[in-house]
Amino acid sequence: MTESRPVPTSSKLPGVGLSIFAVMSKKAADHGALNLAQGFPDFECPAALREAVVEAMSSGLNQYSPMPGAPALLERIEQKLRDHYGVDADAGREVTVTAGATEALFVAIQSCVRDGDEVVVLDPAYDSYEPAVHLAGGRCVHVPLSPPGYGIDFDRLADAITPRTRLVVVNTPHNPTGAVLSRDDLDRLADVLEGTDALLLSDEVYEHIVFDGARHASVLQHPRLRPRAFAVFSFGKTYHVTGWKIGYCVAPPALTEEFRKVHQYVTFCVSTPMQHAIAAFMADASFAASLGEFYQEKRDRFRAGLENSAWSLPPCAGTYFQLLGHGDFASESDTDMTERLLREAGVAAIPVSVFNEDGRDDRVLRMCFAKGDETLDAACEKLRAFAPA
Ligand code: PMP
Ligand code: GLN
C-alpha cells in the first residue's frame, strides 16, 4: 500500500467564493425568475456574424492563429482605433487579442504587478480585478466612487497613490453604476498620475454603449495617459456574443511585450475561426456605431416602465445596466432586498454592495436591460407591483 499524504489545501484566494454573477444566474434559474442579474443579452447576435464563423471554419481556418491574434483581426482593430478614436496604434506591437476582456485584465495585472505592489481600484469595482491582483502578490487600495453620480473623487484618488502604487484601474462606461468618464475627468486623472510611476489599466468594454449623444472618451486618445495605459475591450459586448469570449488589449510596445509574455502562457491564442468571423464583420462599422442608440431605447423603455413605482432610478449614462434604489421605501440591505425580490417578484438582480470592499450599502440593485422588449416589460410589471408608487 502506498503511503497517503494529506493534500495541501490552503487557498491562495481564501476570501473568494463563487462569483456573484454565477450565484445569481443559478438562483434565477432555480426560482424560474427573470434574470436581470448577470450581464448578457437574451437576443441573438447578427446572422451575418454567425455565417462568417461557418465560412471561416469551412475554409479551413481551424488551427492556431499567431499568438498576438489573427493578422486580419489585428488589422481591423488598428483601422477601428484610427477611424473611431483617431488613435494610431501599430497592431503588430501594440494590440493583443485575448480570451475576452477577462483574460486581458488578468494578463495586464500579472504582467506588471509584483509582490508588495499596490493597485488602486475604484469601488464599486468589477469583481475580477482584485483576485488577479492577489495572485500577482499585490494588494488593492480601494477608493470609493461618490454616489449618486459615482464620479471619481480626484483628491481621494491622489491621496491613495503612493510610491508603491504600480497600477490604477479605471472602468468607463462603468459596471455596475452606468457612470462614464468625460474628457475632463481623463485630464484630471492625467494630472493625478503625472510624475508618478503608476501604470493605468482602463476597462472600456462598454465603449460603444454610451447615451444621449455622448461619445466614449478612451484613455488611448489622451496624450498623457496613452503611454502608461493598458486599454481593454470586448467583442462580447459589442456584437451580442458574450459567450465567444474574445477581446483585446491595446498598450504601448514595451507594455505589450510584457503583456504577451504572460498571454502566450495563459491561452497562447484564441479561437481562430471566431477571430476571422469578427474581422469580416468589422468591415462594416455601422453595427457598432448604432449600438448606443439600440441600448438607449432599451434603457428608456425600462426607465419609463418604472416611472410609476417607488424605485428610484439614478442616471445611467452608459453600459447596459440600470441601478434601482429601494432606500425610499424599504430599509433592508441591498442583499436582503435582492433575495426578497427574487422570491416575491421573480426578478433576479445584483446587489451593488458586493462590489464595495467596505460593504458600503447605498441600497441600490443593478439590473441588466440587455433584454428583449417583452422581458423588459414583464420585469417592469413585476417591479411596479412589488413597489408601487
Ligand atoms: N469588465 C467589465 C466591466 C465587464 O462588465 C465584463 C463582463 N461583463 C468584463 C470586463 C469581462 O468581459 P469578457 O466577457 O469579454 O471577458
Ligand atoms: N460582466 C458580466 C456582468 O457584469 C458577468 C460576467 C461573468 O459572469 N463573469 O454581469
CSV table of C-alpha atoms in Angstrom, one decimal, residues 13 15 66 157 169 208 221 238 268 351 353 381:
chain,number,residue,atom,x,y,z
A,13,LEU,CA,-7.7,33.2,-2.5
A,15,GLY,CA,-11.8,35.3,0.7
A,66,PRO,CA,-0.4,33.7,-34.4
A,157,LEU,CA,-7.5,59.2,-5.6
A,169,VAL,CA,-7.6,50.6,-12.6
A,208,HIS,CA,-20.0,51.7,-27.7
A,221,GLN,CA,-7.0,59.3,-27.0
A,238,THR,CA,-20.3,45.0,-29.0
A,268,PHE,CA,-1.4,31.5,-26.4
A,351,PRO,CA,-26.8,43.9,-5.0
A,353,SER,CA,-22.6,46.4,-2.1
A,381,GLU,CA,-44.7,45.0,-14.4
